[in-house]
PDB file of C-alpha atoms in Angstrom:
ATOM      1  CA  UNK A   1       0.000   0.000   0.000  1.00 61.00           C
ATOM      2  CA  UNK A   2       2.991   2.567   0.888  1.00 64.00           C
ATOM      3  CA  UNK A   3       4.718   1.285  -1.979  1.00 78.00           C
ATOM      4  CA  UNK A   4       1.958   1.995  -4.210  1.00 79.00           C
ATOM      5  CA  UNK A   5       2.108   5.657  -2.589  1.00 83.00           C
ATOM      6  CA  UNK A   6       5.341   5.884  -3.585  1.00 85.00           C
ATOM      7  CA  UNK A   7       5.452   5.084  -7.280  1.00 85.00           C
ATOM      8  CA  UNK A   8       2.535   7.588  -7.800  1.00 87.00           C
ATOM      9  CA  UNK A   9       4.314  10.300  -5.729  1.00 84.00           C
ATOM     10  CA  UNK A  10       7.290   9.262  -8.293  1.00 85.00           C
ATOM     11  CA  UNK A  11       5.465   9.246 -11.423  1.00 87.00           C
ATOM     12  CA  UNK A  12       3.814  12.839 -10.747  1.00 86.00           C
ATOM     13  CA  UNK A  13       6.841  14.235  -9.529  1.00 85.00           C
ATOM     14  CA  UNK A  14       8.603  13.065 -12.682  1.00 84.00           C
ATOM     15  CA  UNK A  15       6.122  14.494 -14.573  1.00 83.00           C
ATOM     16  CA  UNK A  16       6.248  18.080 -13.037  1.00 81.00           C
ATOM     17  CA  UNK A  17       9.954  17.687 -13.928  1.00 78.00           C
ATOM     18  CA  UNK A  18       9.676  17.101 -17.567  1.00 75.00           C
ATOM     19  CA  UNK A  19       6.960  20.028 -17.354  1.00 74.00           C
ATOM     20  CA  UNK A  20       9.392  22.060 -15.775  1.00 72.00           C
ATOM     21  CA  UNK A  21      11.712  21.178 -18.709  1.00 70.00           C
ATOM     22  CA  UNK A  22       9.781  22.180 -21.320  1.00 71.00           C
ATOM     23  CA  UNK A  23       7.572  25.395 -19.986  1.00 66.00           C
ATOM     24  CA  UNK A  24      10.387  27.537 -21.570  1.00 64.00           C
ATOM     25  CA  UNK A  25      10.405  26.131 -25.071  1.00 62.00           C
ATOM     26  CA  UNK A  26       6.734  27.380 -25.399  1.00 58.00           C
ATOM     27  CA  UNK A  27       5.654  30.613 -27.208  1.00 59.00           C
ATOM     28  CA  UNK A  28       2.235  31.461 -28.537  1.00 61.00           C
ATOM     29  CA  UNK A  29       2.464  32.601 -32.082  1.00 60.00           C
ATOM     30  CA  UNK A  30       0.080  35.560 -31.652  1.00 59.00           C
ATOM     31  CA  UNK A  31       2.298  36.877 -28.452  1.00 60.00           C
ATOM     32  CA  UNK A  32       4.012  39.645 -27.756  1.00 61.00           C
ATOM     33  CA  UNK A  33       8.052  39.724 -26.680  1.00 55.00           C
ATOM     34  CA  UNK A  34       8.943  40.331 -23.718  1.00 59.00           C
ATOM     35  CA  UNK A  35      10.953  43.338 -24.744  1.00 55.00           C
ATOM     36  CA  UNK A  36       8.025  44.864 -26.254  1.00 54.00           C
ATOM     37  CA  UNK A  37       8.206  44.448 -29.514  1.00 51.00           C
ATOM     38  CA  UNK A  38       5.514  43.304 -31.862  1.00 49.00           C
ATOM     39  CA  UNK A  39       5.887  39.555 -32.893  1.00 64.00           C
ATOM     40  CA  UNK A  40       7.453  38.561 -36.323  1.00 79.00           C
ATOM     41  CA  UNK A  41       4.233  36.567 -37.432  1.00 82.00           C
ATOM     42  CA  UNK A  42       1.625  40.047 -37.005  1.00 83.00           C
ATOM     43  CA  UNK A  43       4.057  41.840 -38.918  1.00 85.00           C
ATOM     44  CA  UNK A  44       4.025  39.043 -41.547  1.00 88.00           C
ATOM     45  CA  UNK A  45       0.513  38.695 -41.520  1.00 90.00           C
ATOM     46  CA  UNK A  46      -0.055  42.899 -42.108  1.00 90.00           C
ATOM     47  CA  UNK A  47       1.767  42.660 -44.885  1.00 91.00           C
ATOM     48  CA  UNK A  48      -0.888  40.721 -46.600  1.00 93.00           C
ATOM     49  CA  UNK A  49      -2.306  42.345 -49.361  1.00 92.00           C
ATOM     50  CA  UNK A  50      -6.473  41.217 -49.600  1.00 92.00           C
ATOM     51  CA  UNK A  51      -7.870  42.260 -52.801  1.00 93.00           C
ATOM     52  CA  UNK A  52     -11.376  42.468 -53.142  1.00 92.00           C
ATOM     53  CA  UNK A  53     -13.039  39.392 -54.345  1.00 91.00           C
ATOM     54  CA  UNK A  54     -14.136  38.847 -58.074  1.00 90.00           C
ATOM     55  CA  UNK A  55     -17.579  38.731 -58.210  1.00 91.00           C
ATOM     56  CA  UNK A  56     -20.570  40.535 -59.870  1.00 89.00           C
ATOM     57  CA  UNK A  57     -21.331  43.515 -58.851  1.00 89.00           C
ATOM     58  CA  UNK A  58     -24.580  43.855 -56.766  1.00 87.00           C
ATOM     59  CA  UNK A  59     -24.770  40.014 -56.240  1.00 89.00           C
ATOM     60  CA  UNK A  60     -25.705  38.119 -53.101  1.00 90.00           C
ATOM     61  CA  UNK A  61     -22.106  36.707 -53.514  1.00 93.00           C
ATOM     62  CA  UNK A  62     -20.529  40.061 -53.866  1.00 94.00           C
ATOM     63  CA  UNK A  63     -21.932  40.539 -50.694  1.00 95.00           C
ATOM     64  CA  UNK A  64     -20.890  37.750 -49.032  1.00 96.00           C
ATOM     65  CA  UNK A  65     -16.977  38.198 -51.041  1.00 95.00           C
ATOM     66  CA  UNK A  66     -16.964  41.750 -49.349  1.00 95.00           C
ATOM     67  CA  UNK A  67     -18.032  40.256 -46.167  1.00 96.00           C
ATOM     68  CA  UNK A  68     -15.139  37.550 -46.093  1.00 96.00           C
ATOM     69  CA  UNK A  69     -12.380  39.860 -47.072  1.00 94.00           C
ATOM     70  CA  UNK A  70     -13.807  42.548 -44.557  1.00 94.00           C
ATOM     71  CA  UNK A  71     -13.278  39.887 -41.638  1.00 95.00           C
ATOM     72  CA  UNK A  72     -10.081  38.441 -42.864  1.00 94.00           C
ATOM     73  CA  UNK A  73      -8.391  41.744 -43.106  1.00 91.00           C
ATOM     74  CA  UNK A  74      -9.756  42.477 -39.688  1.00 92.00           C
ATOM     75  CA  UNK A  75      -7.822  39.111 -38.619  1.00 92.00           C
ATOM     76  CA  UNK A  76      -4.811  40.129 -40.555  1.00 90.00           C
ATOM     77  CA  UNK A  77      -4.401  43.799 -39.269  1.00 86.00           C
ATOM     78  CA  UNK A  78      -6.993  44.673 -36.592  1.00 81.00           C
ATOM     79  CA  UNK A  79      -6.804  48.467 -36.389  1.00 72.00           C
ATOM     80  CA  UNK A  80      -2.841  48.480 -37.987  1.00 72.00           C
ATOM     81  CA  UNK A  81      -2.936  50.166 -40.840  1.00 70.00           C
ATOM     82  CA  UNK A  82       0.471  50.841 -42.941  1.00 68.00           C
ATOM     83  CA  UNK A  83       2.515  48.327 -43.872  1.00 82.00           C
ATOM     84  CA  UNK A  84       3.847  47.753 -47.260  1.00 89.00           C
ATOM     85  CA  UNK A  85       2.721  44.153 -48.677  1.00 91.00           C
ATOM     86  CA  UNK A  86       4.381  41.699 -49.347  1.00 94.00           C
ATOM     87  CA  UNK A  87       2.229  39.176 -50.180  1.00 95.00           C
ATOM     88  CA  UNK A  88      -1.320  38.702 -51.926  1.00 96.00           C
ATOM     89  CA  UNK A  89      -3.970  36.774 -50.894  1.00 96.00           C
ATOM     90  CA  UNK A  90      -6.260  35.960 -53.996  1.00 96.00           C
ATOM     91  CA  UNK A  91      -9.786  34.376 -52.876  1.00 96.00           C
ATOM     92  CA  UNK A  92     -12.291  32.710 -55.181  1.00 96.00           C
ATOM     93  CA  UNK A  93     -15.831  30.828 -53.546  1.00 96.00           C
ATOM     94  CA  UNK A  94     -18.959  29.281 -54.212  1.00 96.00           C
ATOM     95  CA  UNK A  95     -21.636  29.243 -52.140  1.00 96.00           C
ATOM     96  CA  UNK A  96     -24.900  27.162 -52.007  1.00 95.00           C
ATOM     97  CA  UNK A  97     -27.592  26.809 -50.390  1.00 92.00           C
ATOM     98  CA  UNK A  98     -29.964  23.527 -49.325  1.00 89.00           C
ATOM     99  CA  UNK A  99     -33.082  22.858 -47.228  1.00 83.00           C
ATOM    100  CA  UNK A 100     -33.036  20.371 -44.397  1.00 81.00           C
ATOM    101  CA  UNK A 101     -36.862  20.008 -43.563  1.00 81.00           C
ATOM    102  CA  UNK A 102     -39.758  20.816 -44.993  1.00 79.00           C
ATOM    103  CA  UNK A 103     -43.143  21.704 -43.445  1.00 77.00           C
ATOM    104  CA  UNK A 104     -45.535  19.035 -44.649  1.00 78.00           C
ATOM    105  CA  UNK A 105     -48.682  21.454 -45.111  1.00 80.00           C
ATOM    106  CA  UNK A 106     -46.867  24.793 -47.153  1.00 76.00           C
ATOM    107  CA  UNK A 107     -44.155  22.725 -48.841  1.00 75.00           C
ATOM    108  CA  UNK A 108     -41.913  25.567 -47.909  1.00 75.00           C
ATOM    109  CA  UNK A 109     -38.371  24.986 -46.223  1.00 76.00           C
ATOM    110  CA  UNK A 110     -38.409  25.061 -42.098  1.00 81.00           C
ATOM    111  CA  UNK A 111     -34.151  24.476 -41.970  1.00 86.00           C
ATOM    112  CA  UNK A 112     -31.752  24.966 -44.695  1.00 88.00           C
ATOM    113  CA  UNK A 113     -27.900  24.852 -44.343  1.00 93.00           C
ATOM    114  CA  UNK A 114     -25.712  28.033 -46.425  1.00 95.00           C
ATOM    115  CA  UNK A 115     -22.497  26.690 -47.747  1.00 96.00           C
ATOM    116  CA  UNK A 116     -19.039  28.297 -48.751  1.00 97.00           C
ATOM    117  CA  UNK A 117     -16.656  26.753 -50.086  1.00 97.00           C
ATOM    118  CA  UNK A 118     -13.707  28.978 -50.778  1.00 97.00           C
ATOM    119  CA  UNK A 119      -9.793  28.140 -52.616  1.00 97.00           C
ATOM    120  CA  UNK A 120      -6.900  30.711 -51.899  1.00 97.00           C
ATOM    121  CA  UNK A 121      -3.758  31.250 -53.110  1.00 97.00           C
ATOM    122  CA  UNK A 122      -0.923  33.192 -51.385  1.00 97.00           C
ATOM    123  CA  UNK A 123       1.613  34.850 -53.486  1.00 96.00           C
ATOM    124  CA  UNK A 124       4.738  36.713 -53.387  1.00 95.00           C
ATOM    125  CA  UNK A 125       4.601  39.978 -54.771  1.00 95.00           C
ATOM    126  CA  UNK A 126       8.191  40.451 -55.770  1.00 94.00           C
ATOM    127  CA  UNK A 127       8.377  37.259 -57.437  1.00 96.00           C
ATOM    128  CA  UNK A 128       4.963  36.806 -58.459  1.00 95.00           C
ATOM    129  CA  UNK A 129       5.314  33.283 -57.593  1.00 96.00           C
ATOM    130  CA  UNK A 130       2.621  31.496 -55.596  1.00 96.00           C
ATOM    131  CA  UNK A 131       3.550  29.818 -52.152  1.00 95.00           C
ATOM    132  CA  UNK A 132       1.069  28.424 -50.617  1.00 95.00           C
ATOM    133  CA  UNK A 133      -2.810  27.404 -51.806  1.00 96.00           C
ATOM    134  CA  UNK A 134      -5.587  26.083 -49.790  1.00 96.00           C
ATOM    135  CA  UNK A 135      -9.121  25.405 -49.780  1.00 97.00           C
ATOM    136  CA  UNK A 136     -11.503  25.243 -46.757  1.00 97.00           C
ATOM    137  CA  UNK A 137     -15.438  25.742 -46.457  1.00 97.00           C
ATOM    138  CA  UNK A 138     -17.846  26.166 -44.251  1.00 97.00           C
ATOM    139  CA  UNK A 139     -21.387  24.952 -43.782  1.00 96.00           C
ATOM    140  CA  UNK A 140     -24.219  26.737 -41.560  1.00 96.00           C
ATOM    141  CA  UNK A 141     -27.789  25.594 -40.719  1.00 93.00           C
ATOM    142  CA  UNK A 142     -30.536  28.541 -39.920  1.00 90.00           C
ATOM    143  CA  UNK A 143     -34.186  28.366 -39.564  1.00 87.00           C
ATOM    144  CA  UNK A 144     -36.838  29.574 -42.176  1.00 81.00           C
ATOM    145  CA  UNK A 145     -40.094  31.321 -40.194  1.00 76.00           C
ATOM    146  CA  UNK A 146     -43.354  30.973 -41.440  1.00 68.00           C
ATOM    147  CA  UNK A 147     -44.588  31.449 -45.310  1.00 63.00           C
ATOM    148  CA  UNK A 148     -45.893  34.974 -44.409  1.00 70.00           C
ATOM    149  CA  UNK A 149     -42.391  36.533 -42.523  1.00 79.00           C
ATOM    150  CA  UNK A 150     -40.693  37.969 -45.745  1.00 80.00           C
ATOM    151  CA  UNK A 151     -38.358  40.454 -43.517  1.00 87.00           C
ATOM    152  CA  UNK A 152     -37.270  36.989 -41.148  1.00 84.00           C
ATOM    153  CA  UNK A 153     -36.511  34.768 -43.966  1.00 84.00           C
ATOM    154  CA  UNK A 154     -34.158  37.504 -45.802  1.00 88.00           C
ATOM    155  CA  UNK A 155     -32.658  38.258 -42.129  1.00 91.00           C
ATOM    156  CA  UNK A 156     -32.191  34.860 -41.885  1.00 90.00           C
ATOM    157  CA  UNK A 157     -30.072  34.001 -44.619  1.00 91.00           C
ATOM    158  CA  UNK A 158     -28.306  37.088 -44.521  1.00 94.00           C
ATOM    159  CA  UNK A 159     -27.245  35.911 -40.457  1.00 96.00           C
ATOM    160  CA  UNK A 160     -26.076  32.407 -42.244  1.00 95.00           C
ATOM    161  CA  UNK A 161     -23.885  34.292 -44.981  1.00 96.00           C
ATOM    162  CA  UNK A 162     -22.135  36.359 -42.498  1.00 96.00           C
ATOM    163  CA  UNK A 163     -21.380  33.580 -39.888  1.00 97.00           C
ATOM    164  CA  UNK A 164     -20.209  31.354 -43.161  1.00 97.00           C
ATOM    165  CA  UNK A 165     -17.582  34.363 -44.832  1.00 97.00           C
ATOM    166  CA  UNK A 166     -16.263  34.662 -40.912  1.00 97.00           C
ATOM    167  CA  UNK A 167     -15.728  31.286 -40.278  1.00 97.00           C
ATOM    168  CA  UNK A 168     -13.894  31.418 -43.471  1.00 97.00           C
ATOM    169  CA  UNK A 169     -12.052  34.136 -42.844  1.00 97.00           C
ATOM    170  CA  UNK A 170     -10.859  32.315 -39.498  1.00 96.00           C
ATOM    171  CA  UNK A 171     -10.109  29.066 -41.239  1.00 97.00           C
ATOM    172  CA  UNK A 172      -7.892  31.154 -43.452  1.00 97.00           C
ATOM    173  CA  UNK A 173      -6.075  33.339 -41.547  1.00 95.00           C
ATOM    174  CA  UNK A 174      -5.042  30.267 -39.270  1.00 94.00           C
ATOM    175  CA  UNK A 175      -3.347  28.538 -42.206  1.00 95.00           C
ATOM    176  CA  UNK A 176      -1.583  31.867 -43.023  1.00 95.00           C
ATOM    177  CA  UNK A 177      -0.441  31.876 -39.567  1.00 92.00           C
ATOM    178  CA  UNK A 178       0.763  28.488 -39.358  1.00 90.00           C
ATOM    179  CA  UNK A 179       2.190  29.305 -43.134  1.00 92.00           C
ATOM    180  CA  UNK A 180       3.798  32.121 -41.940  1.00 89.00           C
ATOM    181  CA  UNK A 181       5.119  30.718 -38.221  1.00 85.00           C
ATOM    182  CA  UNK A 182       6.162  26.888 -39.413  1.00 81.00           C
ATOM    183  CA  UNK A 183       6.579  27.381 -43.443  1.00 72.00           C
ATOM    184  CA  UNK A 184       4.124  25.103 -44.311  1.00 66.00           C
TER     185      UNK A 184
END
């Protein structure tokens, strides 16, 4: 029984040890140094250059193209504003839409999911030479209100688009991250 005691004691104090070892290899990418400077991976990532997205104009997917590139440059630079790029960042999408259930009695949709699905390609400016490229996509469910709540439907879908394009905008701006930290 003591000697069971023991070995546990051992086994958690080795482990605290090897803990102990490795707490100062750690660094957050996002973080800043401890001599106050801004870390090498936000500078990389503001000098990402996001052009707007090529789609028609007045479209419900020029709309939802504005929308991504609005949230990914607000992942890339928050409020910095500035730097020269170095980089592009050239997005193309499709987006669809599908209903889940249907109400028996209208026939209309009750729960539809709004799809993106989005390819990007990163590329060097002063080489024009692409280095990375990536696809990722995103699919959101929403609810359809009755047949006679025109306003609530449109609201709806318009909710789904914009928590699709941000979700997209996250998925990409962690790959540029880990592009941009690791190199791949």
């Amino acid at each position: 029984m003591l000697s069971a005691r023991i070995r546990i004691a051992a086994r958690l104090l080795a482990v605290a040890a090897l803990a102990a070892l490795t707490a100062g290899c750690f660094q957050p990418m996002y973080a800043e140094r401890t001599d106050g400077q801004s870390s090498a991976l936000r500078e990389k990532l503001m000098a990402v250059e996001v052009p707007p997205v090529d789609k028609p104009n007045a479209s419900r997917e020029a709309r939802v193209g504005v929308e991504v590139r609005n949230a990914l440059a607000f992942k890339l630079y928050g409020t910095a504003t500035g730097v020269a790029p170095t980089h592009r960042l050239v997005l193309r999408f499709t987006t669809s839409r599908s209903s889940l259930m249907i109400d028996q009695a209208t026939a209309l949709p009750t729960s539809e999911n709004y799809g993106i699905d989005a390819q990007f390609n990163l590329v060097e400016i002063a080489s024009n030479k692409s280095v990375m490229t990536g696809s990722t996509f995103s699919r959101v469910s929403y609810d359809m209100p009755g047949s006679y709540q025109r306003f609530s439907r449109t609201r709806a879908v318009r909710d789904a688009e914009d928590r699709a394009a941000n979700e997209i905008a996250e998925n990409i701006s962690t790959r540029l991250a880990s592009f941009f930290s690791t190199g791949t």
